[in-house]
Structure formats: C-alpha cells, structure tokens
GROMACS .gro file of C-alpha atoms in nm:
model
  438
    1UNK     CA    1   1.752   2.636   2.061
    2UNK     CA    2   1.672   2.854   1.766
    3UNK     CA    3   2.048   2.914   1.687
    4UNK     CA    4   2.107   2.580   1.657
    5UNK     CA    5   1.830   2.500   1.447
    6UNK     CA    6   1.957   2.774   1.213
    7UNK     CA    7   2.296   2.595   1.254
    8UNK     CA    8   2.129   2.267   1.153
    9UNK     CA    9   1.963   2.419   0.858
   10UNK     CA   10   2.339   2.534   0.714
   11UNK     CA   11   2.511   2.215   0.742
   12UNK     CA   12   2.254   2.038   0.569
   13UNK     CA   13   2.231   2.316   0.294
   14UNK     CA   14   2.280   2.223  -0.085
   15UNK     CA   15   2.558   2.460  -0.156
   16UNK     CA   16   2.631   2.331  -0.454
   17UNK     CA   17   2.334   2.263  -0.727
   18UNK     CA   18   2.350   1.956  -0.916
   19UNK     CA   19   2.204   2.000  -1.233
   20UNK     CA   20   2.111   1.703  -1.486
   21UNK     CA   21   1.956   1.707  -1.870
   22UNK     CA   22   1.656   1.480  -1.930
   23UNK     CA   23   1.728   1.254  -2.228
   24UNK     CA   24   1.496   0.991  -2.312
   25UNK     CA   25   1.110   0.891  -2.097
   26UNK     CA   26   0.977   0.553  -2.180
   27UNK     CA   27   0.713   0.349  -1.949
   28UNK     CA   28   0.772   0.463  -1.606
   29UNK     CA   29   1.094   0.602  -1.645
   30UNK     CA   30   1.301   0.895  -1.708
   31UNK     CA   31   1.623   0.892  -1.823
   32UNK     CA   32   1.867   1.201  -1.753
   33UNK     CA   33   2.229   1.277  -1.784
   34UNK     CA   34   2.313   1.392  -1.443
   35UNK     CA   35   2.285   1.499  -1.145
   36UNK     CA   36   2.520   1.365  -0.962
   37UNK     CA   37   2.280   1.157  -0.755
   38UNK     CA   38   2.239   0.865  -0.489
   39UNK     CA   39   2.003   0.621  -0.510
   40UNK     CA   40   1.638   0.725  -0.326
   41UNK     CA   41   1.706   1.078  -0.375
   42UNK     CA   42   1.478   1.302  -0.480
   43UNK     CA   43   1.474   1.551  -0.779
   44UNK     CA   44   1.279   1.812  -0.924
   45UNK     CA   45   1.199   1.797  -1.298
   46UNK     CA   46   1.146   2.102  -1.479
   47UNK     CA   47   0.906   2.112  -1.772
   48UNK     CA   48   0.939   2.432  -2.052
   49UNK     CA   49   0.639   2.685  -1.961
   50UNK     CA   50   0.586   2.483  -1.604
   51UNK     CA   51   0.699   2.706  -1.303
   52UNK     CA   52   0.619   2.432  -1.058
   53UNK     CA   53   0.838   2.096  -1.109
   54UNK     CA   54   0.750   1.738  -1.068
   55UNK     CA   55   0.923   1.550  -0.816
   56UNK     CA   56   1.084   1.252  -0.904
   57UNK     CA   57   1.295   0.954  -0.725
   58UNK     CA   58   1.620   0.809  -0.829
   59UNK     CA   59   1.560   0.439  -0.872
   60UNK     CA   60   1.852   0.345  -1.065
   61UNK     CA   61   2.164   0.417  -1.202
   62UNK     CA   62   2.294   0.233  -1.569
   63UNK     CA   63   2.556   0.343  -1.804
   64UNK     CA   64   2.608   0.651  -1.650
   65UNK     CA   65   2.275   0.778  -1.689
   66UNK     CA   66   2.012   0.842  -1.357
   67UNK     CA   67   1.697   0.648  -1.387
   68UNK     CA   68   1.452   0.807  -1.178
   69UNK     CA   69   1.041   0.744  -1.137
   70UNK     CA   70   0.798   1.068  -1.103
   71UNK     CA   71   0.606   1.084  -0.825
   72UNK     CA   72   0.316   1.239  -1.039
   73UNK     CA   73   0.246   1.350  -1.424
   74UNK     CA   74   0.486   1.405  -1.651
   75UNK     CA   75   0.266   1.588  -1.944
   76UNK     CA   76   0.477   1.857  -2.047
   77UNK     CA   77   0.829   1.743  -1.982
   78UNK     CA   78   1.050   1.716  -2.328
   79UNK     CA   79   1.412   1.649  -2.398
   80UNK     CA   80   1.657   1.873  -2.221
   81UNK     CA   81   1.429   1.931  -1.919
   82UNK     CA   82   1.633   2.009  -1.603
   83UNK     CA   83   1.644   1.776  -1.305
   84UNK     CA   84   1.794   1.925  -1.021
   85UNK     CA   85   1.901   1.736  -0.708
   86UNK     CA   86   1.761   1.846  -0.375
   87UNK     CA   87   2.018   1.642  -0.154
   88UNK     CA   88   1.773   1.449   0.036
   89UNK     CA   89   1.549   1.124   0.046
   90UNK     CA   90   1.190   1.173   0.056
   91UNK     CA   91   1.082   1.257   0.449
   92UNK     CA   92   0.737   1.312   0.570
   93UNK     CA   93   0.561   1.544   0.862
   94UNK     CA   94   0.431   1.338   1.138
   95UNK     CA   95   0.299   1.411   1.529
   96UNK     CA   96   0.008   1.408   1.716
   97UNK     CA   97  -0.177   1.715   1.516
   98UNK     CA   98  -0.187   1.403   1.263
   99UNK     CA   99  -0.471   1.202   1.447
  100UNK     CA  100  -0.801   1.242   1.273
  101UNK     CA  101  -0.715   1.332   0.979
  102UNK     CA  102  -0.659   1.153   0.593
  103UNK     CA  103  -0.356   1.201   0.427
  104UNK     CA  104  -0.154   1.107   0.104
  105UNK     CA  105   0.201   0.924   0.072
  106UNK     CA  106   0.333   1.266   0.136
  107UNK     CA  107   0.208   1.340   0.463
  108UNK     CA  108  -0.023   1.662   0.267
  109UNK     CA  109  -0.379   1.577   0.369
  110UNK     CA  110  -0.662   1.512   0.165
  111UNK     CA  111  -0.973   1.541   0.351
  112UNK     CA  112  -1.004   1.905   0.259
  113UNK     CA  113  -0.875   2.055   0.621
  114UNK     CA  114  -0.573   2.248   0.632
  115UNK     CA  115  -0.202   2.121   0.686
  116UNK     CA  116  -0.169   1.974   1.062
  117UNK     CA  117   0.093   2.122   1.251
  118UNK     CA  118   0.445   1.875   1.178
  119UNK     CA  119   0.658   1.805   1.508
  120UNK     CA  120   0.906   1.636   1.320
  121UNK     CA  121   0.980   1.483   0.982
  122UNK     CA  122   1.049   1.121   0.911
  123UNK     CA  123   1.274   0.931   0.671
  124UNK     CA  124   1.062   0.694   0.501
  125UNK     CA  125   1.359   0.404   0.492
  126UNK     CA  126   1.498   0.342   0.792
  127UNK     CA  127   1.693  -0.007   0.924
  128UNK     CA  128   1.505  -0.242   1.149
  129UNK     CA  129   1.613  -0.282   1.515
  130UNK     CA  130   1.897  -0.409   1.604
  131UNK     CA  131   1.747  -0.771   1.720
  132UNK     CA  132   1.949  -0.760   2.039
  133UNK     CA  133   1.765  -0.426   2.158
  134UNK     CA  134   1.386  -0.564   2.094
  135UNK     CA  135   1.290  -0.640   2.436
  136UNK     CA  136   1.063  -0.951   2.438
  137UNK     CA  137   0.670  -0.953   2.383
  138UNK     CA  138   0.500  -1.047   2.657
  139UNK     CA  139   0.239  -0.830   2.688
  140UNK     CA  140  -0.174  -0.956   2.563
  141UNK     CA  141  -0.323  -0.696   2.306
  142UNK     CA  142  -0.698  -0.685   2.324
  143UNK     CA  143  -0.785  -0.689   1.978
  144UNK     CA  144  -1.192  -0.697   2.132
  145UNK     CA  145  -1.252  -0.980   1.863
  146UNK     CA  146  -1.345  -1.282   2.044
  147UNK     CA  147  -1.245  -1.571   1.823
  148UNK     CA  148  -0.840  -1.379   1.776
  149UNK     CA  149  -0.866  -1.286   2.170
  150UNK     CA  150  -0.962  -1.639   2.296
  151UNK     CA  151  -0.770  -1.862   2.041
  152UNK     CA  152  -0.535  -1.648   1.880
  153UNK     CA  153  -0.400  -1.447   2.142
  154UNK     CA  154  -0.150  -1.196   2.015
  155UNK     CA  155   0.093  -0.964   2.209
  156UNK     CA  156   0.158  -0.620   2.174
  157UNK     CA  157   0.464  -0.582   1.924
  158UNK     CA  158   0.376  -0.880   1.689
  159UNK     CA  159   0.319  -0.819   1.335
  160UNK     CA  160  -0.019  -1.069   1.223
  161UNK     CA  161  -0.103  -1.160   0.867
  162UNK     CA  162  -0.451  -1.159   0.801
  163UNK     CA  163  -0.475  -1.399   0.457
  164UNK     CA  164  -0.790  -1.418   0.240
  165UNK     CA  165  -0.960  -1.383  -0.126
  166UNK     CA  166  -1.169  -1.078  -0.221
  167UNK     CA  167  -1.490  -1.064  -0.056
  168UNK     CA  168  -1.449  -1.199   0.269
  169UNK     CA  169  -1.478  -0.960   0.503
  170UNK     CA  170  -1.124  -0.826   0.497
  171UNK     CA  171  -1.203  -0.459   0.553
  172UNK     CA  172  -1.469  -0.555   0.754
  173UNK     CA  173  -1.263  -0.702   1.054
  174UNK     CA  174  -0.963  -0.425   0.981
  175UNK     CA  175  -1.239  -0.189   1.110
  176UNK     CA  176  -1.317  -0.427   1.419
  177UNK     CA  177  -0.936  -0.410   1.479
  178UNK     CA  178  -0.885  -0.054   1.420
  179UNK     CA  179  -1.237   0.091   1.658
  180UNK     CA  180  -1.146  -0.199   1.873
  181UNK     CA  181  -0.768  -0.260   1.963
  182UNK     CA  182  -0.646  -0.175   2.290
  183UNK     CA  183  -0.329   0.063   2.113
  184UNK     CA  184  -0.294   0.467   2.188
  185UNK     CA  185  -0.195   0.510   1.806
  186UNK     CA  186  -0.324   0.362   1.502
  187UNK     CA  187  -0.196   0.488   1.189
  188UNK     CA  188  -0.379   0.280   0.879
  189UNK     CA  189  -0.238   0.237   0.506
  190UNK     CA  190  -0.431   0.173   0.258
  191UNK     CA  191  -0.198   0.082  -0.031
  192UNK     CA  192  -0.321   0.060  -0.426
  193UNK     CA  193  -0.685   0.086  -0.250
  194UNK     CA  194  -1.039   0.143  -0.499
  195UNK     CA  195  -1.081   0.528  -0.499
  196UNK     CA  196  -1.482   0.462  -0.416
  197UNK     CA  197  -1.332   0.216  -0.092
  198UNK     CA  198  -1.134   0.470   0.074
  199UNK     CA  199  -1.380   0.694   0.193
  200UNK     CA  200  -1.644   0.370   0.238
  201UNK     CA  201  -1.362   0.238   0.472
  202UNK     CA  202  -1.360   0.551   0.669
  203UNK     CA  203  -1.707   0.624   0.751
  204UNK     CA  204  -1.850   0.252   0.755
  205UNK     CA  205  -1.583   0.053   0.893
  206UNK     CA  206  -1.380   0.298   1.082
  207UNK     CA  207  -1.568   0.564   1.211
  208UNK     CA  208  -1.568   0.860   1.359
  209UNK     CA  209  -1.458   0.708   1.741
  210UNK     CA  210  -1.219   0.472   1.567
  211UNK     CA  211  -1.067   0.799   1.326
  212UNK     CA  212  -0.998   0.997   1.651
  213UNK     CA  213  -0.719   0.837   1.696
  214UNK     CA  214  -0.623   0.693   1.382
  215UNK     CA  215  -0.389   0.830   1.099
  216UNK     CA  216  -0.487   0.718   0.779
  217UNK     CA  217  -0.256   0.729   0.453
  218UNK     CA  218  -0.465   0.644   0.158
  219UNK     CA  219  -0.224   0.598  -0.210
  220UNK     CA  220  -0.511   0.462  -0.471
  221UNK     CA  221  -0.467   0.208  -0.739
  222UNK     CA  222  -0.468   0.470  -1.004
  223UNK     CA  223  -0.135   0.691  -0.858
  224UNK     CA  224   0.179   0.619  -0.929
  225UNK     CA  225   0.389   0.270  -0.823
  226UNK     CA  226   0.629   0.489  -0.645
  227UNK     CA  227   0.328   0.637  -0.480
  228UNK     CA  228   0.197   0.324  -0.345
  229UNK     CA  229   0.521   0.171  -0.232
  230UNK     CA  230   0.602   0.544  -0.045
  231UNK     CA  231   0.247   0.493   0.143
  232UNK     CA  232   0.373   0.213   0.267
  233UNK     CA  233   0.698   0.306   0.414
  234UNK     CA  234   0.492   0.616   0.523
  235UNK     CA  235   0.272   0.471   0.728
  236UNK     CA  236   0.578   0.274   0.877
  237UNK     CA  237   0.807   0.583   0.957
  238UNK     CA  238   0.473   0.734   1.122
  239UNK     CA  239   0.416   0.449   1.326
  240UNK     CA  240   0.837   0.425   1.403
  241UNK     CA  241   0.789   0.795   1.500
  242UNK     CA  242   0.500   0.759   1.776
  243UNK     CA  243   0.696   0.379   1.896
  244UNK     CA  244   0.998   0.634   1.964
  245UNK     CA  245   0.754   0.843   2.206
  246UNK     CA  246   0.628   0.517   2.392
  247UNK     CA  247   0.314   0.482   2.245
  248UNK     CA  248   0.166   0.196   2.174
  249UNK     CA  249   0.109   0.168   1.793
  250UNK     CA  250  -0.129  -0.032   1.586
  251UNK     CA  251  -0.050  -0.022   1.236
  252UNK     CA  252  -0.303  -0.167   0.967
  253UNK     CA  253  -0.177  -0.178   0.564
  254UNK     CA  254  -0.379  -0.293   0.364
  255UNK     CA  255  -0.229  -0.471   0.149
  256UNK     CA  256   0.112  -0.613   0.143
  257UNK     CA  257   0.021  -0.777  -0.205
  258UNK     CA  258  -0.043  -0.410  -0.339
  259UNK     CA  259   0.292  -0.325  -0.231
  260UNK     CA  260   0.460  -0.587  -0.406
  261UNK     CA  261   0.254  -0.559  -0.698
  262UNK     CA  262   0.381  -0.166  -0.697
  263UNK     CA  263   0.748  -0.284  -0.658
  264UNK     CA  264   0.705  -0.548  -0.907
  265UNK     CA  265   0.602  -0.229  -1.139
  266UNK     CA  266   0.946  -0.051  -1.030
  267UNK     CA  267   1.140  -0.323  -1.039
  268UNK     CA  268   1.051  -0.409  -1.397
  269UNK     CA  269   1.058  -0.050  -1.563
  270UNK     CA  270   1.403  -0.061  -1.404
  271UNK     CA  271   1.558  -0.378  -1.610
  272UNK     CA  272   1.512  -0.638  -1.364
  273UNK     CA  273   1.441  -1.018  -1.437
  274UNK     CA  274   1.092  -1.145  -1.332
  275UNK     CA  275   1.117  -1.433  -1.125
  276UNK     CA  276   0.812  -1.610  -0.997
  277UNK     CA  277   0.518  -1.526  -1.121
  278UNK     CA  278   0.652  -1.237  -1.238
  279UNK     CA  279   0.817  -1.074  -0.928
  280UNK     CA  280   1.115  -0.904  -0.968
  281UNK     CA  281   1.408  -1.003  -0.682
  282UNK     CA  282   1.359  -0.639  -0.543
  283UNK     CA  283   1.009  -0.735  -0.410
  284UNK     CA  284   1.136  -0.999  -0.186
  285UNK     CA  285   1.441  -0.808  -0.052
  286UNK     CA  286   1.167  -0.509   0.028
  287UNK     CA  287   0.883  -0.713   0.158
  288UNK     CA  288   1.129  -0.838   0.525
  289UNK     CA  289   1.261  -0.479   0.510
  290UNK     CA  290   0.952  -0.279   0.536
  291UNK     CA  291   0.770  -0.596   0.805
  292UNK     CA  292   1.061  -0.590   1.044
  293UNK     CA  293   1.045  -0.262   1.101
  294UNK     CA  294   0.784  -0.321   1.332
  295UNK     CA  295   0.793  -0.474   1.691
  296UNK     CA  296   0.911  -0.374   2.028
  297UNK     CA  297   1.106  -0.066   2.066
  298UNK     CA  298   1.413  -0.022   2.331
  299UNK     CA  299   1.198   0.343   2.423
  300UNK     CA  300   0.902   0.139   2.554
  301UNK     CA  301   0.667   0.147   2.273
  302UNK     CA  302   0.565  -0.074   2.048
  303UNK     CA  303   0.426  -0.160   1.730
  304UNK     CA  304   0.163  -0.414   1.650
  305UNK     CA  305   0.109  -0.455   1.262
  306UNK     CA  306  -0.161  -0.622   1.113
  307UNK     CA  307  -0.099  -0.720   0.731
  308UNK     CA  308  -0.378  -0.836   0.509
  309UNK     CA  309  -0.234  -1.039   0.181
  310UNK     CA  310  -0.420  -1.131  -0.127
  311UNK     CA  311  -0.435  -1.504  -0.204
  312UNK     CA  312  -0.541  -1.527  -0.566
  313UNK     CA  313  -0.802  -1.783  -0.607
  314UNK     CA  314  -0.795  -1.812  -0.224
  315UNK     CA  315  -0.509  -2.013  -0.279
  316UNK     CA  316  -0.258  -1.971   0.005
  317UNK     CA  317   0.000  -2.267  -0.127
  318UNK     CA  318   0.088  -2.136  -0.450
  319UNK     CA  319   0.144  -1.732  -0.451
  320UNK     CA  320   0.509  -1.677  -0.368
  321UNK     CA  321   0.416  -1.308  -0.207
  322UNK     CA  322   0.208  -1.535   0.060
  323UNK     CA  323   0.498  -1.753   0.154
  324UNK     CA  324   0.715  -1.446   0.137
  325UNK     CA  325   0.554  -1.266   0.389
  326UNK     CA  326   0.426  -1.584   0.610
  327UNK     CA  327   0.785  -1.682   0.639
  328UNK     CA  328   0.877  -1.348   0.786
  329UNK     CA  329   0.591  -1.243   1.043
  330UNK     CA  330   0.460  -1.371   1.388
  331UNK     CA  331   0.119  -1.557   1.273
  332UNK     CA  332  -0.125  -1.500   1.066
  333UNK     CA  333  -0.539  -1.468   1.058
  334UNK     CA  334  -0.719  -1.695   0.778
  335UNK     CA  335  -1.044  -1.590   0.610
  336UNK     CA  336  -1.235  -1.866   0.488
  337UNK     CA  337  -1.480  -1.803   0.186
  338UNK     CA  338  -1.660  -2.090   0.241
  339UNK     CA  339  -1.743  -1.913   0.638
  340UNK     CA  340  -1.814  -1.590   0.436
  341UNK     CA  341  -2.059  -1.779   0.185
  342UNK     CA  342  -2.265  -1.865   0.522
  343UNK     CA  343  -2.295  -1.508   0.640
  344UNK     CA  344  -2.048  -1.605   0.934
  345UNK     CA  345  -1.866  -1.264   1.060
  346UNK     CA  346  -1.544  -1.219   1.079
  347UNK     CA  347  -1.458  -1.561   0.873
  348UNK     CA  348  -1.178  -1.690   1.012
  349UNK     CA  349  -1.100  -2.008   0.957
  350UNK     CA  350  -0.939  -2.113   1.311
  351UNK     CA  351  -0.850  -2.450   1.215
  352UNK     CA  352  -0.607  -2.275   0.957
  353UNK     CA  353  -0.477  -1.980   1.131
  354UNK     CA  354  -0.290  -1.947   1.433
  355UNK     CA  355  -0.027  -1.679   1.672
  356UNK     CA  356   0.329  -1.794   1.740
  357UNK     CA  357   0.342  -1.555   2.021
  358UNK     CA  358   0.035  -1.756   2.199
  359UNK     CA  359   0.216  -1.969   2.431
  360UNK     CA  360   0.467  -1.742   2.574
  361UNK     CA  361   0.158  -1.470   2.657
  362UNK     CA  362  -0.121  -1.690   2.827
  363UNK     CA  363  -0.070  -1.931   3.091
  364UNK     CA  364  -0.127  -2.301   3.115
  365UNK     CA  365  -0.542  -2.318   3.206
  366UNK     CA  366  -0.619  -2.083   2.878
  367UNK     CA  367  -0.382  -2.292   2.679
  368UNK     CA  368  -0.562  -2.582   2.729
  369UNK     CA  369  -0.925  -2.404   2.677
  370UNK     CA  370  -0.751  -2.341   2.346
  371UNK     CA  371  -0.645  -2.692   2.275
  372UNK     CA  372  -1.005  -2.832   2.356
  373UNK     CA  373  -1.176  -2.575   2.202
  374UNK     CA  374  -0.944  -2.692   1.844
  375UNK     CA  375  -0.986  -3.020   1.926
  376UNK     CA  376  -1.356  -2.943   1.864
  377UNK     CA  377  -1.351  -2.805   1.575
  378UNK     CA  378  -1.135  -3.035   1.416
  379UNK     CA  379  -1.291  -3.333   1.489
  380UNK     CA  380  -1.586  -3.151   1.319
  381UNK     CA  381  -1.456  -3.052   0.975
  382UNK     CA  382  -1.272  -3.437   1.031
  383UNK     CA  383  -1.613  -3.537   0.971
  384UNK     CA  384  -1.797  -3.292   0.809
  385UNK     CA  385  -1.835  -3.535   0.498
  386UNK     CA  386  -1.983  -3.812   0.687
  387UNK     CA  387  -2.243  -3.581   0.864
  388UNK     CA  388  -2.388  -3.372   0.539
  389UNK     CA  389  -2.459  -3.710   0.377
  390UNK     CA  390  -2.590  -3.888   0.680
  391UNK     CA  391  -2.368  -4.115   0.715
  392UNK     CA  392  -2.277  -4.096   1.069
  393UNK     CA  393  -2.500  -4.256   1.345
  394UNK     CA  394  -2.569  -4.117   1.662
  395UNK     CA  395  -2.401  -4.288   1.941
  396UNK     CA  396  -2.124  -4.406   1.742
  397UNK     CA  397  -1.814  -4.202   1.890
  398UNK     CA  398  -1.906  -3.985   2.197
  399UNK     CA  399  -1.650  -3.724   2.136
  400UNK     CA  400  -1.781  -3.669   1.815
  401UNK     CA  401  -2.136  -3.621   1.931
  402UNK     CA  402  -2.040  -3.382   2.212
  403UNK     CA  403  -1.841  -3.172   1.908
  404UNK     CA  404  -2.200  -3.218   1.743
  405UNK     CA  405  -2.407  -3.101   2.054
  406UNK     CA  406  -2.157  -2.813   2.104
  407UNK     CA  407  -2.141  -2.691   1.749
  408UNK     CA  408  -2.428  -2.430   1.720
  409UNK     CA  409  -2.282  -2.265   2.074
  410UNK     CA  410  -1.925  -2.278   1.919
  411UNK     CA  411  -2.071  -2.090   1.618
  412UNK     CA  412  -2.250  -1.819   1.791
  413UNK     CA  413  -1.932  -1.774   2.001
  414UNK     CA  414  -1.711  -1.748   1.692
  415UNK     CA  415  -1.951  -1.473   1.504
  416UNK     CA  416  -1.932  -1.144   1.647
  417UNK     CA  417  -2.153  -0.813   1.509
  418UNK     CA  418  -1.919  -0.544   1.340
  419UNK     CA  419  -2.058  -0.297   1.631
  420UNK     CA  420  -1.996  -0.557   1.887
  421UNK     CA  421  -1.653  -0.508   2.140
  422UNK     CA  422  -1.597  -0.785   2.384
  423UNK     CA  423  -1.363  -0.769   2.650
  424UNK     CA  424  -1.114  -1.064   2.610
  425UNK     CA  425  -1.141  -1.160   3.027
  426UNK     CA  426  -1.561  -1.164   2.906
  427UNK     CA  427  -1.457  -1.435   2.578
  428UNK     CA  428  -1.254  -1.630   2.807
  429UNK     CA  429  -1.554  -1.722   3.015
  430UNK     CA  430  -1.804  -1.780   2.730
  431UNK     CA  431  -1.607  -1.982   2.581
  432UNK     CA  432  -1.536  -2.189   2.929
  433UNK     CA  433  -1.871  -2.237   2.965
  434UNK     CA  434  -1.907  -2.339   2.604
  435UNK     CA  435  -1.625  -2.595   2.637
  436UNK     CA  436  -1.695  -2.686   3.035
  437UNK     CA  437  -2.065  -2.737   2.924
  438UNK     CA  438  -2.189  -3.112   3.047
   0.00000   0.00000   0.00000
C-alpha cells in the first residue's frame, strides 16, 4: 500500500513549474501574465520580503491574462510578484477525527485545538449524481420538531428551504434541527455569518450534545467572497465524503443568500453583467450546482440539506435568489414574522410552507390528519378579519366555530420549547387527539 501511495504522489507531481508575473490588482482582482493555468486552480502569490505566499484562485481568463481572487490579504504584493501554479483545485481534509470540532473554508480549525487527523481530502466541486443512480426517498427523517414532523414530513435525502426575514427565529430552529435530527453526521455551514453569531450559535443553539457530532465550517462576513463561496462547497464535499461511507448526513448552510451575495461579488470583479437585482448569471448557474449535490447516494447514504434563504423585507415574491433556489429544492419551511412578533416558537407559517416528498413517505390515515389539521387553520386566517373586529357571531358556521374552539390547542401543539425533542410517533397522537377532539 505504501508503494503505491508513493506511486500516486509521482504521477500527480508538478514536474514542470509554471511561473506567471503579477501585472495590475484592482478591487478583488489580480491580474498576472501567466501561468499557464485552468480555471479553479490554485496559485501561490509571492510578495518581495514575504517568505510565506498568499494563495489565490483562478477565476478567469481575458486577453491572455489570468484573473485570479486571493483567498486572504494582499498587503505587500507589487508589480512583478510571482504566481506560481500548484496544479491542483482547492481540496480539503475531512473524516471522522472532524466531529466536534470548528473549522474554516479550509478544513484548518479554529477553535484553538490542534489539526484533526485527515482520512482523505475532498475536491470542493464535484458533479451531482447521475439522476438515474439516486435511489428514491422513502425513508421519514425525524427532525423532533413537531409542527415539520406532523405536517411537513420530510424524508431522508431531501434538501428543505427554510425562508424567512431577520429576526425570526432562524438560528433558533437550525439548532432544534441540528441537537434534534435523527442523522449520524451533521456537518453545519455558516456562510458570510456575524463574527459575534458564530460562537453564540455554537454554545446556545447547538451545544455541546448537538457539536458531538456535528462539523461546523464557519467563513464570516468580513473574509473574503472566495472564502465564503469555498465554505460552502466545503461543507458540501464533507457531507459528499461521509454520504460515500453510508452515513446518514444532515447538512445545515446557513445561508444560501450569503452565497449568492459572495458570487455576485466574484462574478462582478470578474466583468460580468448584473442581471436582476444585481446578480450576475454565474449566481444562478452555481446556486442548482452546489443544491443538487445533495440527496440519496447509490452507497446507501444520504444527505438531507436544510437551506435557510433571506427574503428581504420578508418578501418571498419578489427576490429572484428565493425563486432561484425554491424552483430547485424539495419544499421549503416558512417563518412568519407576524408568529415571531407573538412570541410563537419556531414560527412557521404552515399555511405557507409545505414538503413535496410528504405524500410518497406517510400513508393515507396521516395524510388526512394533515389535510384536517390545514383545513383548520385555514379556515382560521380565512377569517381572521371578521373575528378581531367582532364581526362574526357565534353559531353562524359550525366548522368555523370548531376551528375557533380548537385554536388555543392547535397553538400549544404548534409551539415547541428550544430544549424540547418530541418523538414524531408522540406528535402524531397529540395532534389526533387535537383534531379527533369532540
């Protein structure tokens, strides 16, 4: 085994070095004549009086000059700096010696413990699977949330959008999901995140039961663009990596909309055309390559991703990243404000929200507990008007006042404590009883 790893390490030797000349910096970029170089590889950039380089990332290629974006500072780096190709895209160390423990877009952690031990290293861009290999999802994931295990049922493999404004309780329920889920693996992104949030996240929301067995990659808003999109695809090619093993994976980014605001930043510095509302065409070719990586794998594994998207102005008709990445996954989770106003945990708005999978993964008696249960609800907000100015009588339609007489049980069924995890066979029968009730 070890002479063939020495073998390996030849062929895939540099044996020639490809040497190029910075010539110009502006924005985000840096220009250079040379090296001969392939688009997503990475280069070292050599400053005068530096001995250690900054790595960099071809991102572009125009009038036969290399446009490549640093993965850190460039202080220091002047005209004729060298950039030297090192024949490779950017790969990071994954494997089990990974759970526990907080690391950067790079794999190198940053929690202040030493360097896990790697069992392999990962290509952050890989293709999706070929759609003919995913074997179907039929299996229920216990998320231990009642209101997504009772009326959104999800599957394990299906990639969820969780949709809301600022201040709703997004991080809140990503830490329900991530102490709670039933999954061997999580690995959690947190993309473009506040500095202060990232360790709040950890010990608050997380946890030390839920970190045990969580990776988390944390690329804050003040890094690089490069940086954030590579956390990203990191967290990804970790998750691809324990899906390969048979593990079942939960993967939690948060956010999508920080990743497209990142590759917006790209995008731009590299000469492309903003489009709406100021995307560039590369964010919406990235966004379905980076979500269908995830799924059902033809080893056995799988991986369940939960996406949360920023709606500006809680506005989930008009920002095209929203309908971008609605259009591409398997259902999506809708956090009302106007819930989180009235100190109802998690928020979701049920009414708005709903799993494609649901159908094919429960079986006719729980669809219809669904249905009624909806039914409810609806016919409530139908008429919410009519009741907060008193202008509905008692007596007047029955079905109406049985939604009425129901309402405060419904409620207390649909909030749930952030230390609170309930079996989904245990929500099933609360909410029968709710429903059954008279």
């Amino acid at each position: 085994m070890s002479g063939q790893r020495y073998a390996d390490a030849v062929a895939q030797a540099e044996l020639v070095r490809r040497i190029g000349r910075v010539t110009q910096f502006y924005g985000l970029v840096l220009e250079a004549s040379g090296p001969d170089a392939f688009l997503g590889e990475v280069c070292e950039v050599y400053s005068r009086g530096q001995a250690a380089p900054v790595l960099a990332e071809v991102v572009g290629i125009r009038d036969g000059r290399v446009l490549l974006m640093p993965y850190g500072e460039l202080r220091g780096i002047g005209m004729g700096g060298e950039v030297i190709a090192r024949g490779r895209p950017l790969q990071v160390p994954t494997g089990s010696g990974f759970l526990g423990r907080v690391v950067d877009a790079f794999g190198h952690p940053i929690d202040g413990m030493p360097a896990p031990p790697a069992h392999a290293m990962v290509s952050l861009r890989k293709d999706a699977i070929n759609p003919l290999a995913r074997p179907p999802i039929r299996q229920v994931l216990e998320s231990g949330v009642r209101a997504i295990d009772a009326l959104l049922t999800l599957g394990k493999g299906q990639r969820v959008g969780i949709f809301s404004g600022s201040g709703v309780g997004k991080s809140t329920l990503l830490g329900m999901l991530a102490r709670n889920v039933k999954a061997d693996v999580n690995v959690i992104a947190m993309v473009g995140e506040r500095g202060r949030e990232v360790r709040e996240f950890i010990d608050c929301s997380l946890g030390p039961e839920g970190l045990k067995r969580s990776i988390v990659l944390a690329s804050t808003s003040d890094q690089p663009a490069l940086m954030r999109c590579n956390a990203a695809y990191a967290a990804t090619a970790m998750a691809e990596y324990f899906r390969e093993q048979g593990a079942d994976v939960a993967l939690i980014m948060d956010s999508v909309s920080r990743f497209a605001m990142a590759q917006r930043e790209i995008g731009l510095a590299v000469g492309e055309p903003p489009t709406a509302r100021g995307y560039t065409p590369s964010v919406f070719a990235s966004l379905p390559r980076l979500l269908e990586r995830c799924g059902t794998g033809p080893e056995g594994g799988s991986i369940t991703a939960f996406y949360t998207v920023l709606a500006e102005g809680d506005d989930l008709s008009g920002d095209p990243v929203v309908d971008a990445v609605r259009s591409v996954l398997d259902g999506h989770i809708v956090l009302s404000r106007a819930l989180a106003d009235q100190r109802h945990f998690p928020a979701i708005d049920i009414l708005r929200s709903i799993s494609r999978l649901m159908p094919a993964l429960i079986g006719k008696a729980e669809q219809d507990l669904a249905r009624r249960t909806v039914s409810l609800l609806h016919r409530l907000e139908r008429s919410r008007d009519l009741i907060d100015i008193g202008a509905y009588k008692s007596g007047s339609n029955p079905e109406l006042d049985r939604a009425l007489a129901l309402a405060p049980e419904l409620d207390r069924f649909l909030t749930q404590d952030v230390a609170e995890a309930v079996p989904r066979a245990r929500a099933l029968q609360a909410l029968q009883a709710i429903v059954e009730e008279n």
